[in-house]
C-alpha cells in the first residue's frame, strides 16, 4: 500500500487524513527530513497537513527524487479540494469502492463546488468528466431522460456517456444550473479581481425581476450569484432589488450576494433575517452572502483593495451576529497574500472560509499539473448575464468578445445551443480562442 507522507506545515489536525486507509509518514516542512523518511520507498503520496499553501521550491526538489511521488495540495475539512494527480484518485476510489458514501461526500463544505477533479464510486472515472447525473435538479432530470434509454448497463457507462455527449453536447449545455448575474456598474479597485473592458449600466428592479423570471421559467431549479466582478450593493436600485428577492421564497432557487461589503444596507440585514432557515436549490440556503476579504490584516487589506477595512469588518460582524452559517468569507489566493493563509484561517476560525484562486495562472497553472484537459464544466452549467442582458460564454470573457445573445430578446435555448458548439470543440480536444489560456477550466460551481 502506498504510504501517505504528511508535511506538518501548521498545527491543525486534519481528521479527514485519518479516514484514508494508507500508512502515514509525518515529516517536517524540509527537503532533508522528507528525503530521509522516504529514502526506502519507491512511491509515495505527499500532502500538506491542512493548508493549500504549496512550497513550490520544495515540490521542485522532491521531483528530483528517484522514486515516484504524487502531490496533493490538501484534503482538508474547510478548504477547497485540490488534486495534483488523477491516478491517485482512482486508486483511492478503488480502496473505498465498498464504502457507504463516495470519497467526495467525506468532504463536507460548500467549497467543494469550487473543486478540482473529484470522482465518485458509481464508476471510477464517471465524475472525472463532471456530468450532472444525480436527479437533484431539473437539468439532471431532463438529462437522464435523454441518456438512460441509450445506456446498456452491462457495459461501461462512462464510455457510452462519452459517445452520447460527444455527439450531442447540447444535452449538457441546454439547461444551466448556475447564473452569474452582474447587476451593478460599480467596480471596487483591487489588485486581483478582473475588470470589464467598458463600464456597464446598473440593472433596474424591473430588469432584475424580468431576468429572474426568464431564468426561472427555463431552468426551474438553479443558483444565482448577484455580483461577479462589480459590487452589487452599490447598485442605486439595490434596496428595491433586495426587496423583490422575497417574491421567490418557496422556489427551488438559491441567491448568493457576492460582495466586498463596503456597505451594508438595512434592507439586506432585513432580508437576511427573514430568510433564515429557508432552503433553495439542492437544499442550499435560500440566501447566502459571500464576502471577499483579501486579508485579515488592515495594512495588506488596504494594499489589495480600495475599501475601508474598519467599515468592512464592522459590517461583517453584523452579519455574523445574525447568522454565521450563511456568511462565507471568501479568500482569493494571490501572490500577494498566500503566505498569510494560515493566520487568516486562525483569525476567522469558527466561520465559513472559502479559499479560491484568481482568474490567472499566478497560483496554479493547472495545465502543468493535471495530466490532461477535459471539457469545461462551467460551459455545461453556468451562464454570465450582464446588467444590459447580454449573455457571455464564461466569466473569463472580460473583453466581452463572446456574446451569445441577450436574455431579453434571445431564447435561452438558442443561447445554450451556441455554447454547445464550444463544448463540442472541447470533446475534440480543441481548446482554442478564449479557452486556450483559461486558468479556471478545472473548477466547479453550484
Coordinates of C-alpha atoms in Angstrom, one line a residue:
X1 CA 0.0 0.0 0.0
X2 CA 1.4 3.4 -1.0
X3 CA 2.4 5.5 2.1
X4 CA 0.9 9.0 2.6
X5 CA 3.6 11.5 3.6
X6 CA 2.1 14.3 5.6
X7 CA 4.1 17.5 5.9
X8 CA 3.4 19.2 9.3
X9 CA 3.1 22.7 8.0
X10 CA 0.8 24.2 10.6
X11 CA -0.7 22.9 13.8
X12 CA -4.1 22.0 12.5
X13 CA -5.5 18.5 13.0
X14 CA -6.9 17.3 9.6
X15 CA -9.2 14.5 10.7
X16 CA -10.0 13.6 7.1
X17 CA -6.5 12.4 6.5
X18 CA -7.2 9.7 9.2
X19 CA -10.1 8.4 7.1
X20 CA -7.7 7.3 4.3
X21 CA -6.6 3.7 4.8
X22 CA -3.0 4.4 4.0
X23 CA 0.2 4.1 6.1
X24 CA 1.2 7.6 7.2
X25 CA 4.6 9.2 7.5
X26 CA 4.8 12.6 9.2
X27 CA 7.6 14.9 8.2
X28 CA 8.8 18.4 8.9
X29 CA 8.5 21.0 6.2
X30 CA 12.0 20.5 4.9
X31 CA 13.5 18.7 2.0
X32 CA 16.1 16.9 4.1
X33 CA 13.6 15.5 6.6
X34 CA 11.3 14.3 3.9
X35 CA 14.1 12.8 1.8
X36 CA 15.4 10.9 4.8
X37 CA 12.0 9.5 5.8
X38 CA 11.1 8.3 2.3
X39 CA 14.5 7.0 1.2
X40 CA 13.4 3.4 1.3
X41 CA 10.2 3.8 -0.6
X42 CA 9.7 3.7 -4.3
X43 CA 6.4 5.6 -4.4
X44 CA 4.7 8.0 -2.0
X45 CA 1.8 10.4 -1.9
X46 CA 2.7 13.7 -0.3
X47 CA 0.2 16.2 1.2
X48 CA 0.5 19.2 3.4
X49 CA -1.3 18.7 6.7
X50 CA -4.1 21.1 6.3
X51 CA -3.4 24.0 4.0
X52 CA -3.4 24.8 0.3
X53 CA -0.1 26.7 0.6
X54 CA 2.3 24.8 -1.6
X55 CA 6.1 25.3 -1.1
X56 CA 6.9 25.2 -4.9
X57 CA 10.7 25.1 -4.3
X58 CA 10.2 22.0 -2.1
X59 CA 8.0 20.4 -4.7
X60 CA 10.7 21.0 -7.4
X61 CA 13.4 19.5 -5.2
X62 CA 11.2 16.4 -4.4
X63 CA 10.5 15.9 -8.1
X64 CA 14.2 15.0 -8.5
X65 CA 13.6 12.1 -6.2
X66 CA 14.3 8.7 -7.9
X67 CA 11.0 7.2 -6.8
X68 CA 7.6 8.2 -7.9
X69 CA 5.8 11.0 -6.0
X70 CA 2.2 12.1 -6.2
X71 CA 1.5 15.6 -4.8
X72 CA -1.8 16.6 -3.2
X73 CA -2.3 20.2 -2.2
X74 CA -4.6 19.1 0.7
X75 CA -7.5 17.0 1.8
X76 CA -8.9 19.5 4.4
X77 CA -12.2 19.9 6.1
X78 CA -12.5 23.6 5.5
X79 CA -10.7 24.5 2.2
X80 CA -11.0 23.6 -1.4
X81 CA -10.1 20.1 -2.6
X82 CA -7.1 20.2 -5.0
X83 CA -5.6 17.1 -6.6
X84 CA -2.3 17.1 -8.5
X85 CA -2.6 13.6 -10.0
X86 CA -5.8 11.9 -11.1
X87 CA -4.3 8.4 -10.8
X88 CA -4.2 8.8 -7.1
X89 CA -8.0 9.5 -7.1
X90 CA -8.7 6.3 -9.0
X91 CA -6.5 4.3 -6.6
X92 CA -8.2 5.7 -3.5
X93 CA -11.6 5.2 -5.0
X94 CA -10.7 1.5 -5.7
X95 CA -9.9 1.2 -2.0
X96 CA -13.1 2.9 -1.0
X97 CA -15.4 1.3 -3.5
X98 CA -17.3 -0.7 -0.9
X99 CA -17.8 2.2 1.5
X100 CA -21.3 3.5 2.0
X101 CA -20.5 7.0 0.7
X102 CA -18.4 8.4 -2.1
X103 CA -15.0 9.8 -1.1
X104 CA -16.2 13.2 -2.1
X105 CA -19.0 13.0 0.4
X106 CA -16.5 12.7 3.2
X107 CA -15.7 16.3 2.5
X108 CA -18.5 18.4 3.9
X109 CA -18.1 22.0 2.9
X110 CA -19.6 24.2 0.2
X111 CA -16.0 25.0 -1.0
X112 CA -16.2 21.7 -2.9
X113 CA -18.3 23.5 -5.5
X114 CA -15.0 25.2 -6.5
X115 CA -13.1 21.9 -6.6
X116 CA -10.5 20.3 -8.8
X117 CA -11.2 16.9 -10.1
X118 CA -13.4 14.9 -7.8
X119 CA -14.7 11.5 -8.8
X120 CA -17.4 9.2 -7.5
X121 CA -17.7 5.5 -6.8
X122 CA -20.5 4.8 -9.1
X123 CA -17.9 4.0 -11.7
X124 CA -14.3 5.1 -11.0
X125 CA -14.0 7.8 -13.7
X126 CA -17.6 8.8 -14.1
X127 CA -17.2 12.1 -12.2
X128 CA -13.8 12.7 -13.8
X129 CA -15.9 14.2 -16.7
X130 CA -18.2 16.0 -14.3
X131 CA -21.6 15.3 -15.6
X132 CA -24.7 16.1 -13.5
X133 CA -26.4 12.7 -13.4
X134 CA -27.9 12.7 -10.0
X135 CA -31.6 13.8 -10.2
X136 CA -31.5 16.8 -7.8
X137 CA -32.2 19.4 -10.4
X138 CA -34.5 20.0 -13.3
X139 CA -31.4 19.9 -15.6
X140 CA -30.4 16.5 -14.3
X141 CA -33.9 15.1 -14.7
X142 CA -34.1 16.2 -18.3
X143 CA -30.5 14.9 -19.0
X144 CA -31.3 11.5 -17.5
X145 CA -34.5 11.3 -19.6
X146 CA -32.4 11.7 -22.7
X147 CA -29.5 9.4 -21.9
X148 CA -31.0 6.5 -20.0
X149 CA -32.8 4.9 -22.9
X150 CA -29.5 4.7 -24.8
X151 CA -27.5 3.1 -22.0
X152 CA -26.5 -0.6 -21.9
X153 CA -25.9 -1.2 -18.2
X154 CA -23.9 -4.4 -18.9
X155 CA -21.1 -2.4 -20.4
X156 CA -19.1 0.6 -19.3
X157 CA -21.5 3.5 -18.6
X158 CA -18.7 6.1 -18.8
X159 CA -17.6 5.0 -22.3
X160 CA -21.2 5.2 -23.5
X161 CA -21.8 8.6 -22.0
X162 CA -18.7 10.0 -23.6
X163 CA -20.0 8.9 -27.0
X164 CA -23.5 10.3 -26.4
X165 CA -22.3 13.7 -25.1
X166 CA -19.6 14.0 -27.8
X167 CA -22.3 13.5 -30.4
X168 CA -24.9 15.7 -28.5
X169 CA -23.0 18.3 -26.5
X170 CA -26.3 20.4 -26.4
X171 CA -27.6 17.8 -23.9
X172 CA -25.1 19.2 -21.4
X173 CA -25.4 22.9 -22.1
X174 CA -29.1 23.1 -22.7
X175 CA -30.2 23.9 -19.1
X176 CA -27.8 25.9 -16.9
X177 CA -27.9 25.4 -13.1
X178 CA -25.9 28.4 -12.1
X179 CA -26.1 32.0 -13.2
X180 CA -23.6 34.8 -12.6
X181 CA -25.7 37.9 -12.7
X182 CA -23.7 41.2 -12.8
X183 CA -26.3 43.8 -11.6
X184 CA -24.1 46.8 -10.9
X185 CA -21.9 49.2 -12.8
X186 CA -19.6 50.0 -9.8
X187 CA -16.2 48.3 -9.6
X188 CA -14.1 48.5 -6.5
X189 CA -10.4 48.7 -7.5
X190 CA -8.3 45.7 -6.5
X191 CA -5.1 44.0 -7.4
X192 CA -6.6 40.6 -8.1
X193 CA -10.2 41.0 -9.5
X194 CA -10.6 41.3 -13.2
X195 CA -12.4 44.3 -14.6
X196 CA -14.8 44.6 -17.5
X197 CA -13.3 46.4 -20.6
X198 CA -16.1 49.0 -20.5
X199 CA -18.4 50.4 -17.9
X200 CA -21.7 48.6 -17.7
X201 CA -25.1 50.1 -16.7
X202 CA -26.7 49.1 -13.4
X203 CA -29.7 46.8 -13.6
X204 CA -33.0 48.2 -12.6
X205 CA -35.6 46.4 -10.4
X206 CA -37.8 45.7 -13.4
X207 CA -34.8 44.3 -15.4
X208 CA -33.8 42.1 -12.4
X209 CA -37.3 40.7 -11.9
X210 CA -37.6 40.1 -15.7
X211 CA -34.3 38.3 -15.7
X212 CA -35.0 36.0 -12.8
X213 CA -38.4 35.2 -14.2
X214 CA -36.9 34.2 -17.5
X215 CA -34.3 32.1 -15.8
X216 CA -36.9 30.5 -13.5
X217 CA -39.2 29.6 -16.4
X218 CA -36.4 28.0 -18.2
X219 CA -34.1 26.3 -15.6
X220 CA -36.7 25.7 -12.9
X221 CA -34.0 24.9 -10.2
X222 CA -30.8 26.9 -10.1
X223 CA -28.4 29.1 -8.1
X224 CA -27.8 32.7 -9.0
X225 CA -24.9 34.9 -7.8
X226 CA -25.5 38.6 -7.7
X227 CA -22.2 40.3 -8.5
X228 CA -19.3 38.8 -10.4
X229 CA -16.5 41.5 -10.6
X230 CA -18.6 44.6 -9.8
X231 CA -20.0 45.5 -6.4
X232 CA -23.8 44.6 -6.3
X233 CA -24.5 46.6 -3.2
X234 CA -23.5 49.8 -4.9
X235 CA -26.3 49.5 -7.5
X236 CA -28.5 52.5 -6.8
X237 CA -31.6 50.2 -7.1
X238 CA -30.3 47.6 -4.7
X239 CA -32.9 48.3 -2.0
X240 CA -35.7 47.6 -4.5
X241 CA -33.9 44.6 -5.9
X242 CA -33.3 43.0 -2.5
X243 CA -37.0 43.6 -1.6
X244 CA -38.1 41.6 -4.8
X245 CA -36.0 38.6 -3.8
X246 CA -38.6 37.7 -1.2
X247 CA -41.0 37.1 -4.1
X248 CA -39.1 33.9 -4.9
X249 CA -39.2 32.3 -1.5
X250 CA -40.5 28.8 -1.9
X251 CA -39.0 28.3 -5.3
X252 CA -36.0 25.9 -5.8
X253 CA -33.7 28.9 -6.2
X254 CA -30.7 29.9 -4.1
X255 CA -29.4 33.5 -4.2
X256 CA -25.8 34.5 -3.3
X257 CA -24.8 38.1 -2.7
X258 CA -21.1 38.3 -3.8
X259 CA -19.8 41.4 -2.1
X260 CA -16.9 43.4 -0.8
X261 CA -19.3 44.5 2.0
X262 CA -18.0 48.1 2.0
X263 CA -21.7 49.0 2.6
X264 CA -24.5 47.1 4.4
X265 CA -28.0 48.3 3.5
X266 CA -30.6 47.7 6.2
X267 CA -32.7 46.0 3.5
X268 CA -30.0 43.3 3.3
X269 CA -30.0 42.7 7.0
X270 CA -33.8 42.5 7.0
X271 CA -33.8 40.1 4.1
X272 CA -31.1 38.0 5.7
X273 CA -33.1 37.7 8.9
X274 CA -36.4 36.9 7.1
X275 CA -34.8 34.1 5.0
X276 CA -33.0 32.3 7.9
X277 CA -33.6 28.6 7.7
X278 CA -35.1 28.7 4.2
X279 CA -33.8 26.4 1.6
X280 CA -33.5 26.7 -2.2
X281 CA -31.6 24.9 -5.0
X282 CA -30.2 21.5 -4.0
X283 CA -31.1 22.3 -0.4
X284 CA -28.6 25.1 -0.2
X285 CA -29.7 28.1 1.8
X286 CA -32.2 30.4 0.0
X287 CA -29.9 33.3 0.6
X288 CA -26.2 33.3 1.4
X289 CA -23.6 36.1 1.4
X290 CA -20.1 35.7 0.1
X291 CA -17.8 38.4 1.5
X292 CA -14.5 39.0 -0.3
X293 CA -11.8 39.6 2.3
X294 CA -8.2 39.6 0.8
X295 CA -6.6 39.7 4.3
X296 CA -7.4 39.9 7.9
X297 CA -4.5 42.4 8.3
X298 CA -5.5 46.0 7.8
X299 CA -2.4 47.1 6.0
X300 CA -2.4 44.3 3.5
X301 CA -6.1 44.5 3.0
X302 CA -5.7 48.2 2.1
X303 CA -2.9 47.4 -0.4
X304 CA -5.0 44.8 -2.2
X305 CA -8.4 46.5 -2.3
X306 CA -9.7 50.1 -2.1
X307 CA -12.2 49.5 0.7
X308 CA -12.4 50.9 4.2
X309 CA -11.1 48.0 6.3
X310 CA -12.8 49.0 9.5
X311 CA -16.1 49.5 7.8
X312 CA -16.0 46.1 6.1
X313 CA -15.1 44.3 9.3
X314 CA -17.8 46.1 11.2
X315 CA -20.4 45.1 8.5
X316 CA -19.1 41.5 8.6
X317 CA -19.5 41.4 12.3
X318 CA -23.1 42.5 12.0
X319 CA -23.9 39.7 9.5
X320 CA -22.1 37.1 11.5
X321 CA -24.1 38.1 14.6
X322 CA -27.3 37.5 12.6
X323 CA -26.3 34.0 11.2
X324 CA -22.8 32.6 10.9
X325 CA -24.0 29.6 8.8
X326 CA -24.9 31.7 5.7
X327 CA -22.0 34.0 5.6
X328 CA -19.0 32.8 3.7
X329 CA -15.6 34.6 4.0
X330 CA -14.0 34.3 0.6
X331 CA -10.2 34.4 0.5
X332 CA -8.8 34.8 -3.1
X333 CA -5.3 33.3 -3.1
X334 CA -2.9 35.6 -4.9
X335 CA 0.9 36.1 -5.0
X336 CA 0.3 38.9 -2.5
X337 CA -1.5 37.1 0.3
X338 CA -0.9 33.3 0.0
X339 CA 1.6 33.2 2.8
X340 CA -0.9 34.8 5.2
X341 CA -3.5 32.0 4.7
X342 CA -2.8 30.0 8.0
X343 CA -3.1 33.2 10.1
X344 CA -6.2 34.2 8.1
X345 CA -7.9 30.9 8.9
X346 CA -7.0 31.2 12.5
X347 CA -8.4 34.7 12.6
X348 CA -11.8 33.6 11.2
X349 CA -11.9 30.1 12.8
X350 CA -15.5 29.2 13.5
X351 CA -16.7 31.0 10.4
X352 CA -17.2 29.6 6.9
X353 CA -14.0 30.2 4.9
X354 CA -13.9 29.7 1.1
X355 CA -10.4 29.6 -0.5
X356 CA -10.4 30.3 -4.2
X357 CA -7.9 31.0 -6.9
X358 CA -7.8 34.2 -9.0
X359 CA -8.7 34.3 -12.7
X360 CA -5.0 34.0 -13.6
X361 CA -2.2 31.4 -13.6
X362 CA -0.3 33.1 -10.8
X363 CA -1.1 30.5 -8.2
X364 CA -1.6 27.2 -10.0
X365 CA -1.1 26.8 -13.8
X366 CA -3.4 23.9 -13.9
X367 CA -2.3 22.8 -17.4
X368 CA 1.1 21.9 -15.9
X369 CA -0.1 19.8 -13.0
X370 CA -3.1 17.8 -14.3
X371 CA -2.5 15.0 -16.7
X372 CA -4.9 16.1 -19.4
X373 CA -7.6 18.7 -20.1
X374 CA -11.3 17.8 -20.1
X375 CA -14.4 19.6 -21.4
X376 CA -15.2 22.6 -19.3
X377 CA -17.7 22.1 -16.5
X378 CA -18.7 25.7 -16.4
X379 CA -19.8 25.6 -20.1
X380 CA -22.2 22.8 -19.0
X381 CA -23.7 24.5 -16.0
X382 CA -23.2 28.3 -16.0
X383 CA -24.2 31.5 -17.7
X384 CA -22.9 35.0 -17.2
X385 CA -25.5 37.7 -17.6
X386 CA -24.5 41.4 -17.7
X387 CA -26.8 44.2 -16.5
X388 CA -27.9 45.0 -20.0
X389 CA -29.0 41.4 -20.6
X390 CA -26.0 40.3 -22.7
X391 CA -25.1 36.7 -22.1
X392 CA -21.4 35.8 -22.2
X393 CA -19.7 32.5 -22.9
X394 CA -18.0 32.4 -19.5
X395 CA -16.7 34.6 -16.6
X396 CA -13.3 34.8 -18.3
X397 CA -14.6 36.9 -21.1
X398 CA -13.9 40.3 -19.6
X399 CA -13.4 41.8 -23.1
X400 CA -17.0 40.7 -23.9
X401 CA -16.0 39.2 -27.2
X402 CA -18.2 36.2 -27.0
X403 CA -21.8 37.4 -26.5
X404 CA -24.2 34.5 -27.1
X405 CA -27.3 36.7 -27.2
X406 CA -29.4 38.9 -24.9
X407 CA -31.6 37.4 -22.3
X408 CA -34.3 39.9 -23.0
X409 CA -34.6 39.1 -26.7
X410 CA -32.8 35.8 -27.3
X411 CA -34.4 32.5 -26.2
X412 CA -32.2 30.8 -23.6
X413 CA -32.3 27.5 -25.6
X414 CA -30.7 29.3 -28.5
X415 CA -28.1 30.9 -26.2
X416 CA -27.1 27.5 -24.8
X417 CA -27.0 25.9 -28.2
X418 CA -24.3 28.4 -29.1
X419 CA -22.4 27.2 -26.0
X420 CA -22.7 23.6 -27.2
X421 CA -20.6 24.3 -30.2
X422 CA -17.7 25.3 -28.0
X423 CA -18.2 22.3 -25.8
X424 CA -18.1 20.1 -29.0
X425 CA -14.7 21.6 -29.7
X426 CA -13.6 20.5 -26.2
X427 CA -14.7 17.0 -26.8
X428 CA -12.5 17.1 -29.9
X429 CA -9.6 18.3 -27.7
X430 CA -9.7 21.7 -29.3
X431 CA -9.3 24.5 -26.7
X432 CA -8.7 27.5 -28.9
X433 CA -9.7 31.1 -28.8
X434 CA -10.8 32.3 -25.3
X435 CA -10.4 28.7 -23.9
X436 CA -6.7 28.5 -24.9
X437 CA -5.2 30.1 -21.9
X438 CA -8.0 29.5 -19.4
X439 CA -6.9 29.3 -15.8
X440 CA -10.2 28.0 -14.3
X441 CA -11.2 25.1 -16.6
X442 CA -10.6 22.7 -13.7
X443 CA -13.1 24.4 -11.3
X444 CA -16.6 23.5 -10.3
X445 CA -19.5 25.7 -9.3
X446 CA -23.0 25.2 -7.9

